Amino acid sequence: NAGVTQTPKFRILKIGQSMTLQCTQDMNHNYMYWYRQDPGMGLKLIYYSVGAGITDKGEVPNGYNVSRSTTEDFPLRLELAAPSQTSVYFCASSYVQATEAFFGQGTRLTVV
Amino acid sequence: AQSVTQLDSHVSVSEGTPVLLRCNYSSSYSPSLFWYVQHPNKGLQLLLKYTSAATLVKGINGFEAEFKKSETSFHLTKPSAHMSDAAEYFCASVSGGYNKLIFGAGTRLAVHP
């Protein structure tokens, strides 16, 4: 099984550019999450979704957007990249909220 | 409000000695609690979880954690550290009233020979 797949693995953006981080899971999980990880800060929840067509803000949603048109896909959109968005981004999924979350391998994003 | 606090940012132990990583939670509802481990440049892997069954939870690689409601704690322990345990450990919670999986700031565990 592929599990949770994130693309790309690495990306360098210029200030003001936009991009979409892709996340796909093949486990038929209802819940999906986007996190950013900064040194010493742990993982901060950006957005999450409890099913197709339903999304909600997490702890640090500013500067990001998401959509969930299918159960499998949960893309994260950065519209106007800023240096503060330099981070490692993780996508995760779980069947329901109290079950194990499975993580992708991460996307390392640098904004210069 | 829901939150997770890991009380130590760094813990250093000698190989063969006990490990204690501390985690406190705050939640208005009965939480589900998790410990994840992250090795360098890797994603997160589940060590163990508590979901309102037995308060002492056993996980992989000899780790266990005890849910103490009176202390709002979920500390992770291992009787004897191994060099391969060196990694970053994250405590996380999901509350019944929320759908968010929230993480603590992490504890970096160093194991010395």
Short mmCIF file of C-alpha atoms in Angstrom, two decimals:
data_model
loop_
_atom_site.label_atom_id
_atom_site.label_comp_id
_atom_site.label_asym_id
_atom_site.label_seq_id
_atom_site.Cartn_x
_atom_site.Cartn_y
_atom_site.Cartn_z
CA ASN A 1 0.00 0.00 0.00
CA ALA A 2 1.17 3.51 -0.79
CA GLY A 3 -0.46 5.04 2.32
CA VAL A 4 -0.17 8.84 2.30
CA THR A 5 1.73 10.31 -0.62
CA GLN A 6 2.94 13.91 -0.72
CA THR A 7 4.40 15.72 -3.69
CA PRO A 8 6.76 17.41 -4.20
CA LYS A 9 9.40 16.39 -1.64
CA PHE A 10 11.33 19.64 -2.00
CA ARG A 11 10.49 23.04 -3.45
CA ILE A 12 12.02 26.49 -3.53
CA LEU A 13 9.62 29.38 -4.12
CA LYS A 14 10.18 33.05 -4.63
CA ILE A 15 8.28 35.55 -2.50
CA GLY A 16 4.84 36.15 -3.97
CA GLN A 17 4.70 32.94 -6.00
CA SER A 18 1.95 30.43 -5.49
CA MET A 19 1.96 26.65 -5.40
CA THR A 20 -0.07 23.63 -4.41
CA LEU A 21 1.20 20.84 -2.19
CA GLN A 22 -0.45 17.59 -3.17
CA CYS A 23 -1.59 14.91 -0.74
CA THR A 24 -3.25 11.61 -1.65
CA GLN A 25 -4.20 8.67 0.53
CA ASP A 26 -5.38 5.25 -0.60
CA MET A 27 -6.72 3.96 2.72
CA ASN A 28 -10.26 5.36 2.35
CA HIS A 29 -9.72 7.50 5.43
CA ASN A 30 -12.29 10.12 6.32
CA TYR A 31 -10.02 12.50 8.21
CA MET A 32 -7.14 14.35 6.62
CA TYR A 33 -4.79 16.95 8.08
CA TRP A 34 -2.11 19.42 7.03
CA TYR A 35 0.64 20.36 9.46
CA ARG A 36 3.72 22.51 9.33
CA GLN A 37 6.77 21.63 11.39
CA ASP A 38 9.24 24.29 12.49
CA PRO A 39 12.27 23.60 14.74
CA GLY A 40 11.31 23.54 18.42
CA MET A 41 7.66 24.22 17.63
CA GLY A 42 6.34 20.73 17.03
CA LEU A 43 3.60 20.25 14.47
CA LYS A 44 1.05 23.01 14.02
CA LEU A 45 -2.28 22.15 12.44
CA ILE A 46 -3.03 24.27 9.38
CA TYR A 47 -6.30 22.81 8.09
CA TYR A 48 -8.18 19.58 8.47
CA SER A 49 -11.07 17.76 6.86
CA VAL A 50 -13.51 15.22 8.26
CA GLY A 51 -14.75 14.11 4.86
CA ALA A 52 -15.17 15.09 1.23
CA GLY A 53 -16.57 18.60 0.94
CA ILE A 54 -15.85 19.51 4.58
CA THR A 55 -12.82 21.49 5.71
CA ASP A 56 -12.01 23.56 8.77
CA LYS A 57 -9.25 25.79 10.06
CA GLY A 58 -6.61 24.56 12.42
CA GLU A 59 -4.18 26.51 14.59
CA VAL A 60 -2.30 28.41 11.85
CA PRO A 61 -4.49 28.74 8.72
CA ASN A 62 -3.47 32.23 7.56
CA GLY A 63 -1.86 32.26 4.13
CA TYR A 64 -3.18 28.82 3.16
CA ASN A 65 -6.25 27.31 1.54
CA VAL A 66 -7.48 23.76 1.11
CA SER A 67 -10.15 21.82 -0.70
CA ARG A 68 -11.48 18.27 -0.36
CA SER A 69 -13.40 17.31 -3.46
CA THR A 70 -12.67 13.58 -3.06
CA THR A 71 -11.96 11.25 -0.16
CA GLU A 72 -8.47 10.57 -1.48
CA ASP A 73 -7.09 14.05 -2.15
CA PHE A 74 -6.46 17.02 0.13
CA PRO A 75 -4.31 19.66 -1.61
CA LEU A 76 -2.85 22.65 0.27
CA ARG A 77 -2.60 25.94 -1.62
CA LEU A 78 -0.19 28.79 -0.90
CA GLU A 79 -1.35 31.86 -2.80
CA LEU A 80 1.33 34.47 -2.05
CA ALA A 81 4.38 32.77 -0.62
CA ALA A 82 6.18 34.54 2.22
CA PRO A 83 9.49 33.71 3.96
CA SER A 84 7.48 32.84 7.11
CA GLN A 85 6.03 29.89 5.20
CA THR A 86 9.44 28.25 4.95
CA SER A 87 8.84 24.98 6.77
CA VAL A 88 8.37 21.25 6.44
CA TYR A 89 4.78 20.34 5.62
CA PHE A 90 3.20 17.05 6.56
CA CYS A 91 -0.08 15.60 5.40
CA ALA A 92 -1.78 12.92 7.48
CA SER A 93 -4.95 10.84 7.40
CA SER A 94 -6.96 8.73 9.82
CA TYR A 95 -10.10 6.63 9.59
CA VAL A 96 -11.85 8.50 12.38
CA GLN A 97 -10.57 10.99 14.92
CA ALA A 98 -9.49 8.59 17.67
CA THR A 99 -7.55 6.20 15.46
CA GLU A 100 -3.94 6.23 14.33
CA ALA A 101 -2.97 8.99 11.94
CA PHE A 102 -0.71 8.00 9.06
CA PHE A 103 1.77 10.57 7.83
CA GLY A 104 3.33 11.33 4.50
CA GLN A 105 7.08 11.80 4.16
CA GLY A 106 6.83 15.58 4.15
CA THR A 107 7.50 18.47 1.77
CA ARG A 108 10.40 20.76 2.54
CA LEU A 109 9.48 24.24 1.29
CA THR A 110 11.83 27.20 1.19
CA VAL A 111 10.60 30.69 0.30
CA VAL A 112 13.32 33.13 -0.74
CA ALA B 1 -9.67 24.61 24.89
CA GLN B 2 -7.57 21.71 23.73
CA SER B 3 -3.78 21.76 24.20
CA VAL B 4 -0.79 19.50 24.72
CA THR B 5 2.31 20.46 26.70
CA GLN B 6 5.52 18.49 26.61
CA LEU B 7 7.47 19.50 29.68
CA ASP B 8 10.99 18.86 28.37
CA SER B 9 12.36 19.97 25.03
CA HIS B 10 15.47 17.78 25.42
CA VAL B 11 16.14 14.64 27.45
CA SER B 12 19.51 12.90 27.60
CA VAL B 13 20.01 9.41 29.03
CA SER B 14 22.67 6.74 29.02
CA GLU B 15 22.09 3.50 27.17
CA GLY B 16 20.44 0.95 29.46
CA THR B 17 18.90 3.53 31.83
CA PRO B 18 15.18 4.38 32.08
CA VAL B 19 13.49 6.92 29.84
CA LEU B 20 10.76 9.33 30.98
CA LEU B 21 9.19 11.81 28.56
CA ARG B 22 6.49 13.97 30.09
CA CYS B 23 3.22 15.12 28.55
CA ASN B 24 0.30 17.04 30.03
CA TYR B 25 -2.96 17.66 28.20
CA SER B 26 -5.82 20.05 28.51
CA SER B 27 -9.25 19.19 27.23
CA SER B 28 -12.88 19.85 28.07
CA TYR B 29 -13.80 16.38 26.87
CA SER B 30 -12.39 12.90 27.39
CA PRO B 31 -9.34 12.82 25.15
CA SER B 32 -7.69 10.21 23.04
CA LEU B 33 -3.94 10.51 23.51
CA PHE B 34 -1.05 9.41 21.33
CA TRP B 35 2.73 9.24 21.31
CA TYR B 36 4.52 9.46 17.97
CA VAL B 37 8.21 9.14 17.17
CA GLN B 38 10.09 10.90 14.39
CA HIS B 39 13.54 9.84 13.27
CA PRO B 40 15.66 12.39 11.36
CA ASN B 41 14.22 13.39 7.98
CA LYS B 42 11.35 10.94 8.36
CA GLY B 43 7.62 11.12 8.87
CA LEU B 44 5.92 10.31 12.17
CA GLN B 45 5.26 6.79 13.41
CA LEU B 46 2.74 5.85 16.08
CA LEU B 47 4.25 4.41 19.28
CA LEU B 48 1.05 3.92 21.28
CA LYS B 49 -2.41 5.34 21.94
CA TYR B 50 -4.91 5.70 24.75
CA THR B 51 -8.61 5.68 23.87
CA SER B 52 -10.42 5.26 27.24
CA ALA B 53 -9.71 1.57 27.72
CA ALA B 54 -6.85 0.48 30.05
CA THR B 55 -4.98 3.41 31.57
CA LEU B 56 -1.60 1.72 31.15
CA VAL B 57 -0.89 1.42 27.46
CA LYS B 58 1.89 -0.66 25.92
CA GLY B 59 3.36 0.29 22.59
CA ILE B 60 6.07 -0.74 20.20
CA ASN B 61 9.77 -1.07 21.01
CA GLY B 62 9.19 -1.51 24.77
CA PHE B 63 7.55 1.88 25.34
CA GLU B 64 4.53 2.35 27.55
CA ALA B 65 2.48 5.26 28.87
CA GLU B 66 0.04 5.75 31.72
CA PHE B 67 -3.06 7.93 31.49
CA LYS B 68 -3.64 9.79 34.77
CA LYS B 69 -6.82 11.82 34.64
CA SER B 70 -6.27 13.42 38.06
CA GLU B 71 -2.91 14.77 36.89
CA THR B 72 -3.98 15.33 33.24
CA SER B 73 -0.81 13.52 32.25
CA PHE B 74 0.24 10.88 29.75
CA HIS B 75 3.95 10.32 30.34
CA LEU B 76 5.97 7.97 28.12
CA THR B 77 8.42 5.53 29.71
CA LYS B 78 10.82 2.79 28.77
CA PRO B 79 12.76 0.71 31.31
CA SER B 80 16.02 0.58 29.36
CA ALA B 81 17.07 2.98 26.62
CA HIS B 82 18.67 1.77 23.41
CA MET B 83 20.82 3.79 21.05
CA SER B 84 18.15 3.37 18.37
CA ASP B 85 15.63 5.22 20.59
CA ALA B 86 17.37 8.53 19.86
CA ALA B 87 14.73 10.56 18.01
CA GLU B 88 12.10 13.24 18.54
CA TYR B 89 8.94 12.25 20.36
CA PHE B 90 5.57 13.94 20.09
CA CYS B 91 2.55 13.72 22.34
CA ALA B 92 -0.80 14.38 20.66
CA SER B 93 -4.46 14.53 21.59
CA VAL B 94 -7.88 14.39 20.02
CA SER B 95 -10.85 15.44 22.12
CA GLY B 96 -14.34 14.13 21.80
CA GLY B 97 -15.72 17.60 21.28
CA TYR B 98 -13.21 18.50 18.61
CA ASN B 99 -12.00 16.87 15.43
CA LYS B 100 -8.49 18.27 15.65
CA LEU B 101 -5.39 16.16 16.22
CA ILE B 102 -3.15 18.53 18.19
CA PHE B 103 0.56 17.98 18.90
CA GLY B 104 2.92 19.11 21.59
CA ALA B 105 6.20 20.86 20.77
CA GLY B 106 8.19 17.64 20.94
CA THR B 107 10.97 16.19 23.10
CA ARG B 108 14.31 15.34 21.56
CA LEU B 109 15.74 12.22 23.19
CA ALA B 110 19.50 11.68 23.11
CA VAL B 111 20.95 8.33 24.15
CA HIS B 112 24.63 8.16 25.11
CA PRO B 113 26.81 5.05 25.20
#
